[in-house]
PDB file of C-alpha atoms in Angstrom:
ATOM      1  CA  UNK U 220     -39.941  10.115   0.642  1.00  0.00           C
ATOM      2  CA  UNK U 221     -40.910  12.520   3.319  1.00  0.00           C
ATOM      3  CA  UNK U 222     -41.580  11.990   6.944  1.00  0.00           C
ATOM      4  CA  UNK U 223     -42.029  15.334   8.630  1.00  0.00           C
ATOM      5  CA  UNK U 224     -39.765  17.491   6.479  1.00  0.00           C
ATOM      6  CA  UNK U 225     -37.216  14.834   5.578  1.00  0.00           C
ATOM      7  CA  UNK U 226     -36.824  13.249   2.178  1.00  0.00           C
ATOM      8  CA  UNK U 227     -36.262   9.520   2.127  1.00  0.00           C
ATOM      9  CA  UNK U 228     -33.757   7.747  -0.084  1.00  0.00           C
ATOM     10  CA  UNK U 229     -35.626   5.548  -2.569  1.00  0.00           C
ATOM     11  CA  UNK U 230     -34.058   2.228  -3.573  1.00  0.00           C
ATOM     12  CA  UNK U 231     -34.890  -0.489  -6.060  1.00  0.00           C
ATOM     13  CA  UNK U 232     -33.138  -3.643  -4.826  1.00  0.00           C
ATOM     14  CA  UNK U 233     -33.991  -6.472  -7.231  1.00  0.00           C
ATOM     15  CA  UNK U 234     -30.571  -8.113  -6.972  1.00  0.00           C
ATOM     16  CA  UNK U 235     -27.811  -8.947  -4.491  1.00  0.00           C
ATOM     17  CA  UNK U 236     -26.009  -5.613  -4.994  1.00  0.00           C
ATOM     18  CA  UNK U 237     -29.215  -3.698  -4.279  1.00  0.00           C
ATOM     19  CA  UNK U 238     -29.914  -5.806  -1.212  1.00  0.00           C
ATOM     20  CA  UNK U 239     -26.408  -5.163   0.145  1.00  0.00           C
ATOM     21  CA  UNK U 240     -26.843  -1.434  -0.466  1.00  0.00           C
ATOM     22  CA  UNK U 241     -30.198  -1.402   1.373  1.00  0.00           C
ATOM     23  CA  UNK U 242     -28.619  -3.251   4.302  1.00  0.00           C
ATOM     24  CA  UNK U 243     -25.810  -0.668   4.401  1.00  0.00           C
ATOM     25  CA  UNK U 244     -28.352   2.158   4.481  1.00  0.00           C
ATOM     26  CA  UNK U 245     -30.097   0.471   7.405  1.00  0.00           C
ATOM     27  CA  UNK U 246     -26.807  -0.154   9.238  1.00  0.00           C
ATOM     28  CA  UNK U 247     -25.885   3.532   8.870  1.00  0.00           C
ATOM     29  CA  UNK U 248     -29.333   4.681  10.052  1.00  0.00           C
ATOM     30  CA  UNK U 249     -30.251   6.260   6.716  1.00  0.00           C
ATOM     31  CA  UNK U 250     -34.051   6.157   6.382  1.00  0.00           C
ATOM     32  CA  UNK U 251     -35.027   4.663   3.059  1.00  0.00           C
ATOM     33  CA  UNK U 252     -38.002   3.459   1.113  1.00  0.00           C
ATOM     34  CA  UNK U 253     -38.123   0.818  -1.578  1.00  0.00           C
ATOM     35  CA  UNK U 254     -39.906   0.642  -4.901  1.00  0.00           C
ATOM     36  CA  UNK U 255     -40.994  -2.641  -6.438  1.00  0.00           C
ATOM     37  CA  UNK U 256     -43.407  -3.873  -9.057  1.00  0.00           C
ATOM     38  CA  UNK U 257     -44.068  -7.331  -7.672  1.00  0.00           C
ATOM     39  CA  UNK U 258     -46.151  -7.631  -4.497  1.00  0.00           C
ATOM     40  CA  UNK U 259     -44.590 -11.074  -3.902  1.00  0.00           C
ATOM     41  CA  UNK U 260     -41.284  -9.260  -3.205  1.00  0.00           C
ATOM     42  CA  UNK U 261     -42.826  -7.207  -0.384  1.00  0.00           C
ATOM     43  CA  UNK U 262     -41.633  -9.337   2.548  1.00  0.00           C
ATOM     44  CA  UNK U 263     -38.115  -9.722   1.129  1.00  0.00           C
ATOM     45  CA  UNK U 264     -37.809  -5.947   0.836  1.00  0.00           C
ATOM     46  CA  UNK U 265     -39.384  -5.335   4.254  1.00  0.00           C
ATOM     47  CA  UNK U 266     -36.735  -7.630   5.776  1.00  0.00           C
ATOM     48  CA  UNK U 267     -34.036  -5.317   4.365  1.00  0.00           C
ATOM     49  CA  UNK U 268     -35.298  -2.551   6.644  1.00  0.00           C
ATOM     50  CA  UNK U 269     -37.204  -0.280   4.271  1.00  0.00           C
ATOM     51  CA  UNK U 270     -39.391   2.107   6.247  1.00  0.00           C
ATOM     52  CA  UNK U 271     -41.832   2.469   3.354  1.00  0.00           C
ATOM     53  CA  UNK U 272     -42.496   0.186   0.405  1.00  0.00           C
ATOM     54  CA  UNK U 273     -44.055   1.518  -2.772  1.00  0.00           C
ATOM     55  CA  UNK U 274     -45.591  -1.151  -4.978  1.00  0.00           C
ATOM     56  CA  UNK U 275     -46.077   0.129  -8.531  1.00  0.00           C
ATOM     57  CA  UNK U 276     -47.932  -1.380 -11.458  1.00  0.00           C
ATOM     58  CA  UNK U 277     -45.385  -0.397 -14.079  1.00  0.00           C
ATOM     59  CA  UNK U 278     -47.756  -1.126 -16.970  1.00  0.00           C
ATOM     60  CA  UNK U 279     -50.480   1.300 -15.767  1.00  0.00           C
ATOM     61  CA  UNK U 280     -49.195   4.842 -16.064  1.00  0.00           C
ATOM     62  CA  UNK U 281     -52.287   6.272 -14.356  1.00  0.00           C
ATOM     63  CA  UNK U 282     -51.276   4.403 -11.173  1.00  0.00           C
ATOM     64  CA  UNK U 283     -47.911   6.184 -10.859  1.00  0.00           C
ATOM     65  CA  UNK U 284     -49.130   8.542  -8.175  1.00  0.00           C
ATOM     66  CA  UNK U 285     -46.669  10.601  -6.180  1.00  0.00           C
ATOM     67  CA  UNK U 286     -46.072   8.772  -2.884  1.00  0.00           C
ATOM     68  CA  UNK U 287     -47.310  10.249   0.370  1.00  0.00           C
ATOM     69  CA  UNK U 288     -43.736  10.467   1.580  1.00  0.00           C
ATOM     70  CA  UNK U 289     -41.155  12.786  -0.011  1.00  0.00           C
ATOM     71  CA  UNK U 290     -38.672  11.220  -2.412  1.00  0.00           C
ATOM     72  CA  UNK U 291     -35.063  12.395  -2.241  1.00  0.00           C
ATOM     73  CA  UNK U 292     -32.198  10.644  -3.987  1.00  0.00           C
ATOM     74  CA  UNK U 293     -33.048   7.515  -5.947  1.00  0.00           C
ATOM     75  CA  UNK U 294     -30.782   4.472  -6.326  1.00  0.00           C
ATOM     76  CA  UNK U 295     -31.959   1.968  -8.935  1.00  0.00           C
ATOM     77  CA  UNK U 296     -30.072  -1.302  -9.151  1.00  0.00           C
ATOM     78  CA  UNK U 297     -30.637  -2.706 -12.621  1.00  0.00           C
ATOM     79  CA  UNK U 298     -31.868  -6.244 -13.068  1.00  0.00           C
ATOM     80  CA  UNK U 299     -33.635  -5.545 -16.351  1.00  0.00           C
ATOM     81  CA  UNK U 300     -33.090  -2.607 -18.707  1.00  0.00           C
ATOM     82  CA  UNK U 301     -36.826  -2.292 -19.401  1.00  0.00           C
ATOM     83  CA  UNK U 302     -37.865  -2.291 -15.739  1.00  0.00           C
ATOM     84  CA  UNK U 303     -35.105   0.087 -14.728  1.00  0.00           C
ATOM     85  CA  UNK U 304     -36.088   2.518 -17.509  1.00  0.00           C
ATOM     86  CA  UNK U 305     -39.686   2.366 -16.323  1.00  0.00           C
ATOM     87  CA  UNK U 306     -38.617   3.109 -12.740  1.00  0.00           C
ATOM     88  CA  UNK U 307     -36.592   6.086 -13.992  1.00  0.00           C
ATOM     89  CA  UNK U 308     -39.676   7.440 -15.796  1.00  0.00           C
ATOM     90  CA  UNK U 309     -41.754   7.042 -12.657  1.00  0.00           C
ATOM     91  CA  UNK U 310     -39.217   8.385 -10.168  1.00  0.00           C
ATOM     92  CA  UNK U 311     -38.093  11.365 -12.234  1.00  0.00           C
ATOM     93  CA  UNK U 312     -41.549  12.888 -11.778  1.00  0.00           C
ATOM     94  CA  UNK U 313     -41.313  12.348  -8.010  1.00  0.00           C
ATOM     95  CA  UNK U 314     -38.026  14.136  -7.283  1.00  0.00           C
ATOM     96  CA  UNK U 315     -35.632  16.761  -8.537  1.00  0.00           C
ATOM     97  CA  UNK U 316     -32.806  15.131  -6.549  1.00  0.00           C
ATOM     98  CA  UNK U 317     -30.220  12.911  -8.271  1.00  0.00           C
ATOM     99  CA  UNK U 318     -31.170   9.528  -9.687  1.00  0.00           C
ATOM    100  CA  UNK U 319     -28.443   6.879  -9.787  1.00  0.00           C
ATOM    101  CA  UNK U 320     -28.589   3.719 -11.896  1.00  0.00           C
ATOM    102  CA  UNK U 321     -26.184   0.996 -10.867  1.00  0.00           C
ATOM    103  CA  UNK U 322     -25.711  -1.660 -13.518  1.00  0.00           C
ATOM    104  CA  UNK U 323     -23.433  -4.613 -14.074  1.00  0.00           C
ATOM    105  CA  UNK U 324     -24.466  -4.838 -17.715  1.00  0.00           C
ATOM    106  CA  UNK U 325     -23.377  -2.840 -20.724  1.00  0.00           C
ATOM    107  CA  UNK U 326     -26.675  -1.007 -20.982  1.00  0.00           C
ATOM    108  CA  UNK U 327     -26.249   2.174 -22.944  1.00  0.00           C
ATOM    109  CA  UNK U 328     -25.552   5.137 -20.678  1.00  0.00           C
ATOM    110  CA  UNK U 329     -27.332   7.452 -23.115  1.00  0.00           C
ATOM    111  CA  UNK U 330     -30.622   5.568 -22.713  1.00  0.00           C
ATOM    112  CA  UNK U 331     -30.635   6.309 -18.992  1.00  0.00           C
ATOM    113  CA  UNK U 332     -29.306   9.844 -19.406  1.00  0.00           C
ATOM    114  CA  UNK U 333     -32.067  10.566 -21.926  1.00  0.00           C
ATOM    115  CA  UNK U 334     -34.665   9.550 -19.346  1.00  0.00           C
ATOM    116  CA  UNK U 335     -33.239  11.908 -16.722  1.00  0.00           C
ATOM    117  CA  UNK U 336     -30.717   9.820 -14.794  1.00  0.00           C
ATOM    118  CA  UNK U 337     -27.984  11.921 -13.229  1.00  0.00           C
ATOM    119  CA  UNK U 338     -25.398   9.172 -12.647  1.00  0.00           C
ATOM    120  CA  UNK U 339     -24.951   5.803 -14.372  1.00  0.00           C
ATOM    121  CA  UNK U 340     -22.510   3.542 -12.555  1.00  0.00           C
ATOM    122  CA  UNK U 341     -21.275   0.534 -14.537  1.00  0.00           C
ATOM    123  CA  UNK U 342     -19.784  -1.866 -12.026  1.00  0.00           C
ATOM    124  CA  UNK U 343     -19.813  -5.448 -10.849  1.00  0.00           C
ATOM    125  CA  UNK U 344     -18.489  -4.386  -7.455  1.00  0.00           C
ATOM    126  CA  UNK U 345     -19.950  -5.863  -4.300  1.00  0.00           C
ATOM    127  CA  UNK U 346     -19.518  -2.728  -2.201  1.00  0.00           C
ATOM    128  CA  UNK U 347     -21.375   0.455  -3.045  1.00  0.00           C
ATOM    129  CA  UNK U 348     -20.871   2.110   0.333  1.00  0.00           C
ATOM    130  CA  UNK U 349     -19.188   5.037  -1.433  1.00  0.00           C
ATOM    131  CA  UNK U 350     -22.687   6.087  -2.538  1.00  0.00           C
ATOM    132  CA  UNK U 351     -23.739   6.630   1.078  1.00  0.00           C
ATOM    133  CA  UNK U 352     -22.503  10.120   1.798  1.00  0.00           C
ATOM    134  CA  UNK U 353     -22.792  12.032   5.063  1.00  0.00           C
ATOM    135  CA  UNK U 354     -25.446  14.359   3.652  1.00  0.00           C
ATOM    136  CA  UNK U 355     -27.826  11.404   3.309  1.00  0.00           C
ATOM    137  CA  UNK U 356     -27.828  11.052   7.081  1.00  0.00           C
ATOM    138  CA  UNK U 357     -28.160  14.728   7.913  1.00  0.00           C
ATOM    139  CA  UNK U 358     -30.394  16.177   5.192  1.00  0.00           C
ATOM    140  CA  UNK U 359     -33.366  17.871   6.874  1.00  0.00           C
TER     141      UNK U 359
END
């Protein structure tokens, strides 16, 4: 997402791992936006510190408009294979930067790769701080 000439990190945080990652971004002063498909989740996501929240109707493709802010890297924490795949389809058209899917399940890597995901991370770890690199903080 773009504010001035800066791309924002876009995060889907439907689970505890995603929430922890969003909190780490906030703690490290990395501007980020969040994507969600359930307006009832809006306040929970806002409390994580997202500067922008994009609410998408995942079943209406004609509503997947490019956000007004520039999308940089995308980090999608998988809660459901179907929803995560839909987010990949939506976000791939918004950015040429890397898309990461973080999953604790055994979802097939090739499904995500076929949709345009750059990195699929299979892990049940609690700490994903290694994904927050210095260039996220300093990218113009």
